[in-house]
mmCIF file of C-alpha atoms in Angstrom:
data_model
loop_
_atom_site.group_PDB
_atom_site.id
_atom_site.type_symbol
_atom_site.label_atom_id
_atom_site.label_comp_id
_atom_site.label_asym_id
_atom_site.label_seq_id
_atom_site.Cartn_x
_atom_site.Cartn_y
_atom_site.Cartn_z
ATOM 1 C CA UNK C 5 3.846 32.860 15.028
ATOM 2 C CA UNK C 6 2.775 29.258 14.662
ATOM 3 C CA UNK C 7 4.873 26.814 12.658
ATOM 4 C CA UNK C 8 2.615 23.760 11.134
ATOM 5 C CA UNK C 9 4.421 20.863 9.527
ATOM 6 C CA UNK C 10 2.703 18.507 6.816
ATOM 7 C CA UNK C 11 3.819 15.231 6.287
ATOM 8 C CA UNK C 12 2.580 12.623 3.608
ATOM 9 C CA UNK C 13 4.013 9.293 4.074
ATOM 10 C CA UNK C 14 2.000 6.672 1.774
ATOM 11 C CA UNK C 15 3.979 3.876 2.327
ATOM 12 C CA UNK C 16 4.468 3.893 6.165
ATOM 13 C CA UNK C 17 2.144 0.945 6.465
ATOM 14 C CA UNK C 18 4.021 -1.234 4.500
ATOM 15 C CA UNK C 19 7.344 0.439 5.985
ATOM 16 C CA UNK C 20 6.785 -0.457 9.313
ATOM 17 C CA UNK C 21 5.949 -4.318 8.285
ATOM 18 C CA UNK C 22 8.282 -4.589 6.712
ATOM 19 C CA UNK C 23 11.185 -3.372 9.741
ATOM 20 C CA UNK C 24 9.560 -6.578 11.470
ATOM 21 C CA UNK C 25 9.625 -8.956 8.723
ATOM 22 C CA UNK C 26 12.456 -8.043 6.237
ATOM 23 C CA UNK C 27 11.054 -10.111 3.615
ATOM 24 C CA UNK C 28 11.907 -8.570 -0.334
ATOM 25 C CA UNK C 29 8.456 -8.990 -1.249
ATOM 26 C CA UNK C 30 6.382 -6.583 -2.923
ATOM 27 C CA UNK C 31 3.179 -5.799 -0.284
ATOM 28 C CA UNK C 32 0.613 -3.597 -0.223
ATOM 29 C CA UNK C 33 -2.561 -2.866 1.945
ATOM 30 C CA UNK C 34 -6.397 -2.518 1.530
ATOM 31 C CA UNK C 35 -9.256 -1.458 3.522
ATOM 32 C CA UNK C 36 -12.916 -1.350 3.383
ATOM 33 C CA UNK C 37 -14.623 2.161 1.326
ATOM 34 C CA UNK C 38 -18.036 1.862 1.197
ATOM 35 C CA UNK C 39 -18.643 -1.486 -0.074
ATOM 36 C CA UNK C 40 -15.434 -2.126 -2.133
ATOM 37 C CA UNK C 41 -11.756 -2.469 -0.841
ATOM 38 C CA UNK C 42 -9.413 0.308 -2.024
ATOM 39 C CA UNK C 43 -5.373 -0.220 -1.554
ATOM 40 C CA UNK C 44 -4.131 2.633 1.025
ATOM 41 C CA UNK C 45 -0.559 1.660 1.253
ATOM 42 C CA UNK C 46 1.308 0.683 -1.827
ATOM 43 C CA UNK C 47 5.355 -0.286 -1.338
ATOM 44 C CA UNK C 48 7.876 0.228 -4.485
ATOM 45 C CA UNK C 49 7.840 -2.804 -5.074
ATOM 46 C CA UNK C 50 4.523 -3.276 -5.884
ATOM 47 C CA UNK C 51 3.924 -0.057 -7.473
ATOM 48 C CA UNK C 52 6.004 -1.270 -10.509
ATOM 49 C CA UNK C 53 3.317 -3.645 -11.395
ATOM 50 C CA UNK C 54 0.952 -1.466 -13.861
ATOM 51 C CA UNK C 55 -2.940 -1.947 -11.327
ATOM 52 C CA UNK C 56 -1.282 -1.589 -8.158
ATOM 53 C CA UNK C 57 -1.466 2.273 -6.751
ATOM 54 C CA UNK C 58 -2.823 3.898 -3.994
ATOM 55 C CA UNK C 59 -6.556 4.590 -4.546
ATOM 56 C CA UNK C 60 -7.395 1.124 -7.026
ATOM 57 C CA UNK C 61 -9.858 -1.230 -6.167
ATOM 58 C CA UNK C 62 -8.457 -4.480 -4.529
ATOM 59 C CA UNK C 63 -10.011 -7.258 -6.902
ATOM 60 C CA UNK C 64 -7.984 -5.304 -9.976
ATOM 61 C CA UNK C 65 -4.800 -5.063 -7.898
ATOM 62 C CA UNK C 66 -5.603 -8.698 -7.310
ATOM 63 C CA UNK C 67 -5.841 -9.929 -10.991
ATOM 64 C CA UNK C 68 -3.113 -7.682 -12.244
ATOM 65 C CA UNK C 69 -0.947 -9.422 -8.886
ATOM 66 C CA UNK C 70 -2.565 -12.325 -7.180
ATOM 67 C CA UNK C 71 1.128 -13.658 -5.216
ATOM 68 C CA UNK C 72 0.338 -10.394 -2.862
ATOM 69 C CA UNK C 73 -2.853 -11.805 -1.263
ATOM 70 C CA UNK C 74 -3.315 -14.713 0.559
#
C-alpha cells in the first residue's frame, strides 16, 4: 500500500527569510498572475493588517500597508 503525505505550508517563504534575517517585521511576498501581482506568502505578522492575505492583489496590500514594500 502506498502512503502519500500532503503538506500546506503558506508561510515558508517568509519563514525561511526570515531564519536569515531575524528582523520582527511584518513581510510578505508577491508574484506576477497574469498581468497583476497577487501576495503568495503572507507572515502573521502581516496577516493582522485587514488587505493583507494570501490571494489579494499587491497594490491593495500596498495601500492598506505601504512600510512592507520598498
Amino acid at each position: 500500500m502506498r502512503r502519500v503525505v500532503a503538506l500546506f505550508l503558506p508561510t515558508f517563504p517568509t519563514d525561511q527569510i526570515r531564519r536569515r534575517n531575524p528582523r520582527n517585521l511584518p513581510m510578505v511576498m508577491a508574484m506576477q498572475e497574469g498581468n497583476r501581482r497577487v501576495l503568495t506568502s503572507v507572515d502573521d505578522a502581516a496577516r493582522k493588517l485587514k488587505r493583507t492575505y494570501r490571494g489579494a492583489r499587491e497594490a491593495a496590500a500596498r495601500f492598506a500597508a505601504p512600510a512592507f514594500f520598498r
